[in-house]
mmCIF file of C-alpha atoms in Angstrom:
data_model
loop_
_atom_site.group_PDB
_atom_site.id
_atom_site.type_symbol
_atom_site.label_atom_id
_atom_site.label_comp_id
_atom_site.label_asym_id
_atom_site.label_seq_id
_atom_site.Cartn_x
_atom_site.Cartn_y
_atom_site.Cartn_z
ATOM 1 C CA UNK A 1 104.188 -3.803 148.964
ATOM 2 C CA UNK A 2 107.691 -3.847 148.428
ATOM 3 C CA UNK A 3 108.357 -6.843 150.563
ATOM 4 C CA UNK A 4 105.602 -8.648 148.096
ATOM 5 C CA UNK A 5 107.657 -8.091 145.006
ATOM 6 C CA UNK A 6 111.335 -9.096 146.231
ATOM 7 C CA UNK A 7 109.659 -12.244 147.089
ATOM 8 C CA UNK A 8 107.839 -13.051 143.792
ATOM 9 C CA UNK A 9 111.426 -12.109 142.308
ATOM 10 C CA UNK A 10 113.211 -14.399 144.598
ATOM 11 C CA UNK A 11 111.159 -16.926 143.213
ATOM 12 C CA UNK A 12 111.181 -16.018 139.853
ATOM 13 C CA UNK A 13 115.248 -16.640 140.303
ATOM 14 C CA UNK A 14 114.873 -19.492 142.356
ATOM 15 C CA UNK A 15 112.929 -20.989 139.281
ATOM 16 C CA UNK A 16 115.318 -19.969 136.785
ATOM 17 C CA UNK A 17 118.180 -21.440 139.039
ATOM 18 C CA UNK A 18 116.400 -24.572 139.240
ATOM 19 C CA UNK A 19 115.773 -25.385 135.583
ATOM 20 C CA UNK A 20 119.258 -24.758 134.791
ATOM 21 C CA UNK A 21 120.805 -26.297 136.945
ATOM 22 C CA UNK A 22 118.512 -29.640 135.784
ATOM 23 C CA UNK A 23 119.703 -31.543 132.527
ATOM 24 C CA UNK A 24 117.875 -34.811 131.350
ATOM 25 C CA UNK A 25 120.223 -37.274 129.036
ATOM 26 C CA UNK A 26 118.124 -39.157 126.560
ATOM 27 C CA UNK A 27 119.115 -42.866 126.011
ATOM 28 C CA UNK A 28 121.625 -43.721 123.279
ATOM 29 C CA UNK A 29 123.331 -40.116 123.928
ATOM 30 C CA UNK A 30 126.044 -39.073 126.357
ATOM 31 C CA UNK A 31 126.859 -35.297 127.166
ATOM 32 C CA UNK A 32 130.449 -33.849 128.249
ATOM 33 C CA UNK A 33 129.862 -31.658 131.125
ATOM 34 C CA UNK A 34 132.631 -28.880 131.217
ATOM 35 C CA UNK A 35 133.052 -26.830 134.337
ATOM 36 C CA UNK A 36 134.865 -23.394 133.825
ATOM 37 C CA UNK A 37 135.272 -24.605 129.919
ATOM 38 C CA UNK A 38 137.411 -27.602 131.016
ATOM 39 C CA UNK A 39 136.165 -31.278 130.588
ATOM 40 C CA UNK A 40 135.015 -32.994 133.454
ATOM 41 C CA UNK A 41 132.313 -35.901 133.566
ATOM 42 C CA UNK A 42 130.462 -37.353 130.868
ATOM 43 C CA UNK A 43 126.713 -37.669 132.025
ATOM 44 C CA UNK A 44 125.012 -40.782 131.115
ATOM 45 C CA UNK A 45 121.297 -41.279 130.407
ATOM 46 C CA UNK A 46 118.910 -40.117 132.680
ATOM 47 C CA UNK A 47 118.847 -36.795 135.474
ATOM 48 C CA UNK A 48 121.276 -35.111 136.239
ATOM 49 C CA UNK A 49 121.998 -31.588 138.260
ATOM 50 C CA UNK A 50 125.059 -29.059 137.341
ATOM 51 C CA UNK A 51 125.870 -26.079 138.935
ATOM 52 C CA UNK A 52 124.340 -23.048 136.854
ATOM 53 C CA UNK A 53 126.546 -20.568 135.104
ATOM 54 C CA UNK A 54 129.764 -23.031 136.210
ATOM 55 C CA UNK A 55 128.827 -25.955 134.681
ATOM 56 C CA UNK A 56 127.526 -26.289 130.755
ATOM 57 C CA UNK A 57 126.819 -29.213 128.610
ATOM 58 C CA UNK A 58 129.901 -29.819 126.348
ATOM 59 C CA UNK A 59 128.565 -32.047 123.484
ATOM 60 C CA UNK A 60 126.321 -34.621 123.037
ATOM 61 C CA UNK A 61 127.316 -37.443 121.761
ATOM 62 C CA UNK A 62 125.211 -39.920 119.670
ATOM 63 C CA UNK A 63 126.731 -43.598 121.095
ATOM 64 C CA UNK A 64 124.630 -45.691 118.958
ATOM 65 C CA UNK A 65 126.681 -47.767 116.046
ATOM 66 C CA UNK A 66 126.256 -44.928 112.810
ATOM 67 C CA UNK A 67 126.268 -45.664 109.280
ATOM 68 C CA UNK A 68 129.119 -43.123 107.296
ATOM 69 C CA UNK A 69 128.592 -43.463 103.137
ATOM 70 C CA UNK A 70 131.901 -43.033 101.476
ATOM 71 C CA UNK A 71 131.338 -41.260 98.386
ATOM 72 C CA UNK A 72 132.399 -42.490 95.063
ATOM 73 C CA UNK A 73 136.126 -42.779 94.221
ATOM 74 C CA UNK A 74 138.477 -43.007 91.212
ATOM 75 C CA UNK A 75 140.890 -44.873 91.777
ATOM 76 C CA UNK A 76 143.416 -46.656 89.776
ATOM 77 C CA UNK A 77 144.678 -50.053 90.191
ATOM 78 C CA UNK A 78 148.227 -51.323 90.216
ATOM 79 C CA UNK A 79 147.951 -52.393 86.280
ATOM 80 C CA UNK A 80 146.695 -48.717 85.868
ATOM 81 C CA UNK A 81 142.780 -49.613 85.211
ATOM 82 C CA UNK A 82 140.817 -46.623 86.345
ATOM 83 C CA UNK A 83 137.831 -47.861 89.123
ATOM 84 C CA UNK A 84 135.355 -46.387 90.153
ATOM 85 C CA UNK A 85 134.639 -47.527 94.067
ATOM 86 C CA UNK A 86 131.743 -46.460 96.600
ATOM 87 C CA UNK A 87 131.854 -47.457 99.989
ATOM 88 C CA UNK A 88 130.356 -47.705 103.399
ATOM 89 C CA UNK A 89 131.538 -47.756 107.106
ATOM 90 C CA UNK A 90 130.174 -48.895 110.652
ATOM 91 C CA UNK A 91 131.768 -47.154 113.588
ATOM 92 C CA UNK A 92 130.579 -46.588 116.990
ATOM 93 C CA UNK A 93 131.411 -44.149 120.098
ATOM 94 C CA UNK A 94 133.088 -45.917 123.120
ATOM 95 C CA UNK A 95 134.587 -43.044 124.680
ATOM 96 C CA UNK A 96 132.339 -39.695 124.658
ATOM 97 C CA UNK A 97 135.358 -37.664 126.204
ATOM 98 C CA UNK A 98 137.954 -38.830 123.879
ATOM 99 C CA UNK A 99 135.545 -38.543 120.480
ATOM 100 C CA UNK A 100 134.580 -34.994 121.292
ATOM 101 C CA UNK A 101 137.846 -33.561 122.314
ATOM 102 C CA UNK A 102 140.185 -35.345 120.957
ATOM 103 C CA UNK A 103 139.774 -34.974 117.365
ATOM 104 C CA UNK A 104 137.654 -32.063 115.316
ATOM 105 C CA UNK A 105 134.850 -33.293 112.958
ATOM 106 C CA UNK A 106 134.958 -36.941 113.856
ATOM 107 C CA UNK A 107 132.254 -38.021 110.767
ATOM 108 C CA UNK A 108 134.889 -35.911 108.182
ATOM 109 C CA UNK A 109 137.527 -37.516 109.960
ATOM 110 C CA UNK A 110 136.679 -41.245 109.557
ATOM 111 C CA UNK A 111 135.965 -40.021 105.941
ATOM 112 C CA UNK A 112 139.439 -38.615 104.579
ATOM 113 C CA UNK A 113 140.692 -41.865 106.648
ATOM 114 C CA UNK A 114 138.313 -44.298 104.588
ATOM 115 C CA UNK A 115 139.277 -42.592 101.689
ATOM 116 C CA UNK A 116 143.207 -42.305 101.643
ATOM 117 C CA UNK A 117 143.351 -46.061 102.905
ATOM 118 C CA UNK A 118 140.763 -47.212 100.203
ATOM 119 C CA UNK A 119 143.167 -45.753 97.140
ATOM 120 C CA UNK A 120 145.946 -47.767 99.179
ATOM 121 C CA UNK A 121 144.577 -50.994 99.359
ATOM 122 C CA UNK A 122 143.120 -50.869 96.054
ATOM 123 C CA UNK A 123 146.029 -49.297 94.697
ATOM 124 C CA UNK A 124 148.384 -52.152 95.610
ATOM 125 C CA UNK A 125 145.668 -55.001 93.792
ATOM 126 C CA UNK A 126 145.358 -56.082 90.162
ATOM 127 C CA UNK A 127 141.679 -55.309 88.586
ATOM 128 C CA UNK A 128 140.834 -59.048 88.925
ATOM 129 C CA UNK A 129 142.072 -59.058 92.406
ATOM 130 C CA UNK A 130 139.683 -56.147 92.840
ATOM 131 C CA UNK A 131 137.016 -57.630 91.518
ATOM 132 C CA UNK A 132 137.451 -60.839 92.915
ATOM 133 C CA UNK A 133 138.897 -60.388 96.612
ATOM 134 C CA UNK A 134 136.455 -58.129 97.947
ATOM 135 C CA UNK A 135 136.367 -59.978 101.547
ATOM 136 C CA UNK A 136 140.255 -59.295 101.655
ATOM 137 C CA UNK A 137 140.071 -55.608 100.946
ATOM 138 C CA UNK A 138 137.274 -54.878 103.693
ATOM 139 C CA UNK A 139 139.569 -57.189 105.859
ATOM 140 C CA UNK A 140 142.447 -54.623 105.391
ATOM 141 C CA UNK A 141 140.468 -51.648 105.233
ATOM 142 C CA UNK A 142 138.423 -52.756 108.596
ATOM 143 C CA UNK A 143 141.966 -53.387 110.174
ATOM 144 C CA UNK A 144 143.631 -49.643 108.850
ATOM 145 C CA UNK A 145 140.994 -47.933 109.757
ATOM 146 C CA UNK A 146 140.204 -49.141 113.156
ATOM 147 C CA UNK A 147 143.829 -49.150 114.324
ATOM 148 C CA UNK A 148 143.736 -45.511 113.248
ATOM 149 C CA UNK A 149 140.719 -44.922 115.195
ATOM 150 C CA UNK A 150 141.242 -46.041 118.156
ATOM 151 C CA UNK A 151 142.880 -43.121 119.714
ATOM 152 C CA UNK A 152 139.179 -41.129 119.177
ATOM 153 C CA UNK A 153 137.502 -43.695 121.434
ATOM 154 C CA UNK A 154 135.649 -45.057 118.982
ATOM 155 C CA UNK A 155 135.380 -48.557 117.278
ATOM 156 C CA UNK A 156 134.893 -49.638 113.681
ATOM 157 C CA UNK A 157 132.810 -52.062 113.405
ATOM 158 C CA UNK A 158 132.485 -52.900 109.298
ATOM 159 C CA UNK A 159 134.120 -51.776 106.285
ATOM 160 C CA UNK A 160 131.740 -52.880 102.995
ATOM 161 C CA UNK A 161 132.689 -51.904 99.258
ATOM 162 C CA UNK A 162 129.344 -51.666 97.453
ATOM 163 C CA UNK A 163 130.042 -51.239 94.557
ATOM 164 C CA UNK A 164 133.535 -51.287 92.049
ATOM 165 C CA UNK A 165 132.962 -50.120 88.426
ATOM 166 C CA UNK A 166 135.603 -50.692 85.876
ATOM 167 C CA UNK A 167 135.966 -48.602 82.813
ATOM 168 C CA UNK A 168 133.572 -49.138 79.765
ATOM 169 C CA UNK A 169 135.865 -50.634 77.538
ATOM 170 C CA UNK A 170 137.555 -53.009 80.259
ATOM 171 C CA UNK A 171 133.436 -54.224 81.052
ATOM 172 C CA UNK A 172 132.868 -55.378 77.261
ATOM 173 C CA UNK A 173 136.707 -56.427 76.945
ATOM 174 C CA UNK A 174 135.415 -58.790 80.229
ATOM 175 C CA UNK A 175 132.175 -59.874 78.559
ATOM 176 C CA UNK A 176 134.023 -61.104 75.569
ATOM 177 C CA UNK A 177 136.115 -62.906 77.851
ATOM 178 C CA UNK A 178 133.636 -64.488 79.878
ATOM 179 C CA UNK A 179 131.615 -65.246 76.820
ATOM 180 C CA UNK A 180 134.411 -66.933 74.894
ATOM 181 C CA UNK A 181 135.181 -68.755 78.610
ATOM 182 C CA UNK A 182 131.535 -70.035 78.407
ATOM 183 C CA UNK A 183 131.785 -71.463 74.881
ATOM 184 C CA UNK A 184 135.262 -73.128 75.531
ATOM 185 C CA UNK A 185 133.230 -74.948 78.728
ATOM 186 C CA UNK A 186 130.644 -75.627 76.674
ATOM 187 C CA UNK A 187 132.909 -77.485 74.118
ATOM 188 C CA UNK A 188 134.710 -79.292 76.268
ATOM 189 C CA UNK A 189 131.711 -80.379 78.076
ATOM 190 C CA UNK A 190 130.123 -81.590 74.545
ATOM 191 C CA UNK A 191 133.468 -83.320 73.862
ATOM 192 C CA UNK A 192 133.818 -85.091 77.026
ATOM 193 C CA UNK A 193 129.814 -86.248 76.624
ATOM 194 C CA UNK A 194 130.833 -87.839 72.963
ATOM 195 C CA UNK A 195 133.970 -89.623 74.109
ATOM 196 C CA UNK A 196 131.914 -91.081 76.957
ATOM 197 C CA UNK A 197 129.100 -91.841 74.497
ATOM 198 C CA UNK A 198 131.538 -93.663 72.299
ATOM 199 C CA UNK A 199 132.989 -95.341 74.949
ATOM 200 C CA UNK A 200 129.987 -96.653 76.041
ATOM 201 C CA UNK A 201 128.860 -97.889 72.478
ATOM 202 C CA UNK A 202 132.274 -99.139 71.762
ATOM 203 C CA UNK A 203 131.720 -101.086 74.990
ATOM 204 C CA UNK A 204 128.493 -102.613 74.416
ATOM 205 C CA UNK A 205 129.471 -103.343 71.033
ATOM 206 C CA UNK A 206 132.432 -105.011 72.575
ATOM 207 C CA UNK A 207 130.406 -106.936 74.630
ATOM 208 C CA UNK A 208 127.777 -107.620 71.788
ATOM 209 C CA UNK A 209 130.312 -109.279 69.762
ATOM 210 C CA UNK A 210 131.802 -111.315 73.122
ATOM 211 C CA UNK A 211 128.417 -112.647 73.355
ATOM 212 C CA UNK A 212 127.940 -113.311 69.437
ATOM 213 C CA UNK A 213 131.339 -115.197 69.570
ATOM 214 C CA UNK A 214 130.449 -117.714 72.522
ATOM 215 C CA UNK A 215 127.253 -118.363 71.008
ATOM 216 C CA UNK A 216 128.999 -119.394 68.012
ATOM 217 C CA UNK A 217 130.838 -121.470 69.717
ATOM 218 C CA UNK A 218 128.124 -122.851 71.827
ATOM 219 C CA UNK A 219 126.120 -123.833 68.828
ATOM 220 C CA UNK A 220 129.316 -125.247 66.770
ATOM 221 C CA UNK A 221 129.901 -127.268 69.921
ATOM 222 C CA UNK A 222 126.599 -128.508 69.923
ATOM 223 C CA UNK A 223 126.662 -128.619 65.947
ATOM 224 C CA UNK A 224 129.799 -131.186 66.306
ATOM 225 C CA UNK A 225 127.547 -133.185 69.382
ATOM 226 C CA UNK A 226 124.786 -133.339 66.775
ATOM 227 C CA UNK A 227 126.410 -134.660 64.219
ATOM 228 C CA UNK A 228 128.767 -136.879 66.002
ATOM 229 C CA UNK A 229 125.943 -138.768 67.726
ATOM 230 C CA UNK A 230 123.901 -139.313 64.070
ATOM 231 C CA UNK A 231 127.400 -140.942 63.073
ATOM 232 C CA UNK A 232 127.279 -142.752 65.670
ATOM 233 C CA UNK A 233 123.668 -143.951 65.109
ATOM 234 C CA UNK A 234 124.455 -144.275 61.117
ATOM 235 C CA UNK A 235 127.216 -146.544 62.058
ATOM 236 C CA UNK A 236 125.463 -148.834 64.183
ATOM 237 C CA UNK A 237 122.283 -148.822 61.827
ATOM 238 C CA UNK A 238 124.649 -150.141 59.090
ATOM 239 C CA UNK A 239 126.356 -152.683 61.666
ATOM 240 C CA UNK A 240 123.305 -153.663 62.165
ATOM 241 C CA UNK A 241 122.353 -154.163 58.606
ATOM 242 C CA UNK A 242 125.273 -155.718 57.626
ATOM 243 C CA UNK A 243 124.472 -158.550 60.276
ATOM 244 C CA UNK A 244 121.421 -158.614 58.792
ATOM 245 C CA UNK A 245 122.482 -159.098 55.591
ATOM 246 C CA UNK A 246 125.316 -161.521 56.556
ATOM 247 C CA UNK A 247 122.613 -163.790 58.083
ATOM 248 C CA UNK A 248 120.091 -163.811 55.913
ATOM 249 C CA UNK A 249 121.617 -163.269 52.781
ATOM 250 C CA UNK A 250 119.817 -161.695 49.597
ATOM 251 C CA UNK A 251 116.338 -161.651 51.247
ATOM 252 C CA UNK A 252 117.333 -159.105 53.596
ATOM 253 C CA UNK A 253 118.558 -157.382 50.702
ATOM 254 C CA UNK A 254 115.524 -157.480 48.450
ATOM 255 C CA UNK A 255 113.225 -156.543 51.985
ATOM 256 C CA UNK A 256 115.521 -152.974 51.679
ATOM 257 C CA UNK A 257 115.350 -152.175 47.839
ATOM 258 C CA UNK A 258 112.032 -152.999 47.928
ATOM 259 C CA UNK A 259 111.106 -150.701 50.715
ATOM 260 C CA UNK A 260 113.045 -147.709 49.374
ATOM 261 C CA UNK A 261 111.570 -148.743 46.210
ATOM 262 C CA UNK A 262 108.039 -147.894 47.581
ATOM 263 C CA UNK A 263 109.236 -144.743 49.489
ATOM 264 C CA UNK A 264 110.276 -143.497 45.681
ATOM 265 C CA UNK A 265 106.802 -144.733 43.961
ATOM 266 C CA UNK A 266 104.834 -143.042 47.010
ATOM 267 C CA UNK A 267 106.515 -139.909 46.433
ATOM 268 C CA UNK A 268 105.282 -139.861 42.846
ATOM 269 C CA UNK A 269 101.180 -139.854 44.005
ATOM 270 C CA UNK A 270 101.829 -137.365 47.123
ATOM 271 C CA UNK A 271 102.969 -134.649 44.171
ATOM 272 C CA UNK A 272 99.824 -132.280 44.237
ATOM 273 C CA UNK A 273 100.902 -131.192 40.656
ATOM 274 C CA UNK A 274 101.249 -134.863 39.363
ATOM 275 C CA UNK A 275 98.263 -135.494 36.905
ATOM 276 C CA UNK A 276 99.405 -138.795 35.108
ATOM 277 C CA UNK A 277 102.168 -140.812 36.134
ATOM 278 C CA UNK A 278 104.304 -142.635 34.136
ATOM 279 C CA UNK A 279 106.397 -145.472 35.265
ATOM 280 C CA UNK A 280 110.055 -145.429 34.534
ATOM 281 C CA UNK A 281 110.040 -149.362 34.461
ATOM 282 C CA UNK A 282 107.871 -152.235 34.673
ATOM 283 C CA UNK A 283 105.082 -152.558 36.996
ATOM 284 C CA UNK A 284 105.422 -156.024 37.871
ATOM 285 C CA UNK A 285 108.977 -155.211 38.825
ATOM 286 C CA UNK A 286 107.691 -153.483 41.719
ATOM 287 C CA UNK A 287 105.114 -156.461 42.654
ATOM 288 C CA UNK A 288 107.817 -158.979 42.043
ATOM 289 C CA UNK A 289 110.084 -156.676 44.944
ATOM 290 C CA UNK A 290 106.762 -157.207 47.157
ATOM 291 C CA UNK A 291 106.671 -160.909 46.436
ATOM 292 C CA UNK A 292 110.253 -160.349 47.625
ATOM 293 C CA UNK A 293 109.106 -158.914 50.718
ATOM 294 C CA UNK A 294 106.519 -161.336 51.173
ATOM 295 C CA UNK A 295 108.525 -164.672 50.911
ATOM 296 C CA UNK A 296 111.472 -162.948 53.142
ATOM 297 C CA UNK A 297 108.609 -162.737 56.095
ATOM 298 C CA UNK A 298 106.800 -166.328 55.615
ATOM 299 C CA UNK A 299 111.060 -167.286 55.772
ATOM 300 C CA UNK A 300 111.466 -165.976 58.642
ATOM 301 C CA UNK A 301 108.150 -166.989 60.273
ATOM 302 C CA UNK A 302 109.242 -170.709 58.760
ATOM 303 C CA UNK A 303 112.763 -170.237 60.330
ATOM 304 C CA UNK A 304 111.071 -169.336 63.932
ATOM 305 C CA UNK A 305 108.892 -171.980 63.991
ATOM 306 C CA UNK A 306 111.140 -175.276 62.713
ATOM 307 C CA UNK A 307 114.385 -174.092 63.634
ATOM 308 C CA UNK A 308 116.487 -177.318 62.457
ATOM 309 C CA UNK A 309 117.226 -177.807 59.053
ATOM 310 C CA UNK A 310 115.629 -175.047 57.931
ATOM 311 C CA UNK A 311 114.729 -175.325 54.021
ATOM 312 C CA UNK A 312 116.528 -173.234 51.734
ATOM 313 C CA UNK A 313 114.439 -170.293 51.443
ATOM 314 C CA UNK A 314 113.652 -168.909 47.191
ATOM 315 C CA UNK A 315 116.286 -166.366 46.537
ATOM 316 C CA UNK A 316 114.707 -165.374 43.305
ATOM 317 C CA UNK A 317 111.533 -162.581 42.740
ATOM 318 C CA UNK A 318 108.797 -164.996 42.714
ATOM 319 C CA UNK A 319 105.270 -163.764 43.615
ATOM 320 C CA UNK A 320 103.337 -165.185 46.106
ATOM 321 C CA UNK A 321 100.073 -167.528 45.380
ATOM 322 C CA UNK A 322 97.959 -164.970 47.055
ATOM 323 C CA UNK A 323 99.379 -162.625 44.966
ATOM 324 C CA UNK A 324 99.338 -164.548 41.595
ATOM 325 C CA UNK A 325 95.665 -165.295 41.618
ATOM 326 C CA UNK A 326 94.833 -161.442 41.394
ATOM 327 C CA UNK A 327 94.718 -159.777 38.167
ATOM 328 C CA UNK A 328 98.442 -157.830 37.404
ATOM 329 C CA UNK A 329 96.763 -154.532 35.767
ATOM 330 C CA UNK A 330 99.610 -153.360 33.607
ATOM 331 C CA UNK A 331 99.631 -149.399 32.420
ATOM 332 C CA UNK A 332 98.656 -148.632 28.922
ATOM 333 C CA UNK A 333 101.930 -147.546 27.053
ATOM 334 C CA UNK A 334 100.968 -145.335 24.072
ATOM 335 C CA UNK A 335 101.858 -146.989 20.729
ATOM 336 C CA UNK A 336 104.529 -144.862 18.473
ATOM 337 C CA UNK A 337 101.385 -144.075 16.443
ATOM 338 C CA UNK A 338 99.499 -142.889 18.562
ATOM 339 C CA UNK A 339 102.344 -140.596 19.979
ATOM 340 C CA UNK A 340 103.059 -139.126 16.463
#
């Protein structure tokens, strides 16, 4: 009976001994394994066995990248503008022995770090180089901060300023500015539009006139042509009349008169206005020009058909026998009696 019990016991210890002396490392973690309280290996994911009551797990360290929020801070610039900055930081574990034993509270470590080189950095800037060169102070800050690091085995990653909030005052002192920056664009914009506009109109009105000018021109120059060539053409119309008249003498005259003479009478019964017409002269004035006409022809049809010693040809207004047999209708001329 007793034999029975110190063997369930012995197993009961061996048990005991056996989960102890068993640790499982889940993945993303690493544990410090201290022997006798000193440091010795770091265990990596997955089983591992450690003497019981020698060995003990340490720490375990989370080696994933982590996310630290830096909590809002005043801070005031180098023209003494009062900011108000929030921040965030990306760091990650490289070295499980050196992060847990090498410095005490890593997260509130990298914290009071942040912090004290974030009122440095932002302490040395202007407010518009604050607002303005954001990239450059995470540059500086990632560069600080991970320098300082580094002995803790662990890396910084990223160093992001969300967020940067001036004073009240300074915010609608800004929105004035931008406002009246806006307006001044806007006007010089609108001013730059009308000079171009009445650049453009002077130029086609530049052109316009161009245009107008060498039209003139090209229609005086034709103008000129015109009347140039109807000189001409006068001139030799009364060269040729002239020869006409030197050859034939008076006849050729009467033939003109009396054909201008008609022209003016024609006029007269064309008038759609004219009612009664009343002859400035004599009517057989005009017949006697036609008997003028008449004996010029038969002359010249006589002159073509004997051409020696042609007879004199009539150089007065007589009328033609053809002509004198028909009845001369002269116009009734009111009497001075019947006028009044």
């Amino acid at each position: 009976m007793g034999g029975t019990i110190i063997s369930i016991l012995a197993i009961l210890v061996l048990v005991i001994f056996l989960m102890m002396s068993v640790r499982v490392v889940k993945q993303g973690f690493v544990y410090t394994i201290e022997r006798l309280g000193r440091f010795t290996a770091a265990a990596e994911p997955g089983l591992h066995i450690i003497v019981p009551f020698i060995d003990r797990v340490g720490h375990k360290i989370n080696m994933m990248e982590q996310v630290l929020d830096i909590p809002g801070q005043e801070i005031i610039t180098k023209d003494n503008a009062m900011v108000g900055v929030d921040a965030v930081v990306f760091f990650q574990v490289l070295d499980a022995g050196k992060a847990a034993y090498e410095v005490s509270g890593l997260h509130n470590a990298i914290l009071a770090l942040t912090t004290t080189n974030l009122r440095t950095v932002m302490g040395s800037m202007d407010l518009d180089e604050t607002l303005s060169k954001r990239d450059e102070i995470n540059a500086r800050l990632l560069s600080v901060v991970d320098h300082a690091t580094s002995p803790w085995g662990i890396k910084i990653t990223r160093v992001e300023i969300k967020d940067i909030r001036p004073p009240l005052d300074i915010s609608e002192a800004m929105a004035r500015q931008m406002k009246a920056e806006r307006l001044k664009r806007a006007e010089i914009l609108e001013a730059e539009g009308d000079r171009a506009s009445r650049i453009l109109r002077a130029e086609g009105e530049k052109q316009s006139a161009i245009l107008k000018a060498e039209g003139q021109k090209e229609s005086a120059f034709r103008t000129a042509e015109a009347r140039e060539r109807e000189a001409e053409a006068e001139a030799k119309a009364t060269e040729l009349v002239s020869d006409a008249i030197a050859a034939s003498g008076n006849q050729a005259i009467n033939y003109f008169v009396a054909q201008e003479y008609t022209k003016a009478v024609g006029k007269f019964a064309d008038s759609p206005n004219a009612k009664t017409i009343l002859f400035p002269v004599e009517a057989t004035q005009l017949i006697g020009s036609l008997g003028g006409i008449g004996e010029l022809v038969r002359g010249g049809l006589s002159d073509a058909h004997t051409p020696a010693n042609p007879a004199p040809a009539d150089t007065g207004t007589s009328i033609p026998q053809e002509r004198q047999r028909e009845p001369v209708r002269r116009p009734s001329v009111p009497s001075s009696a019947s006028r009044g």
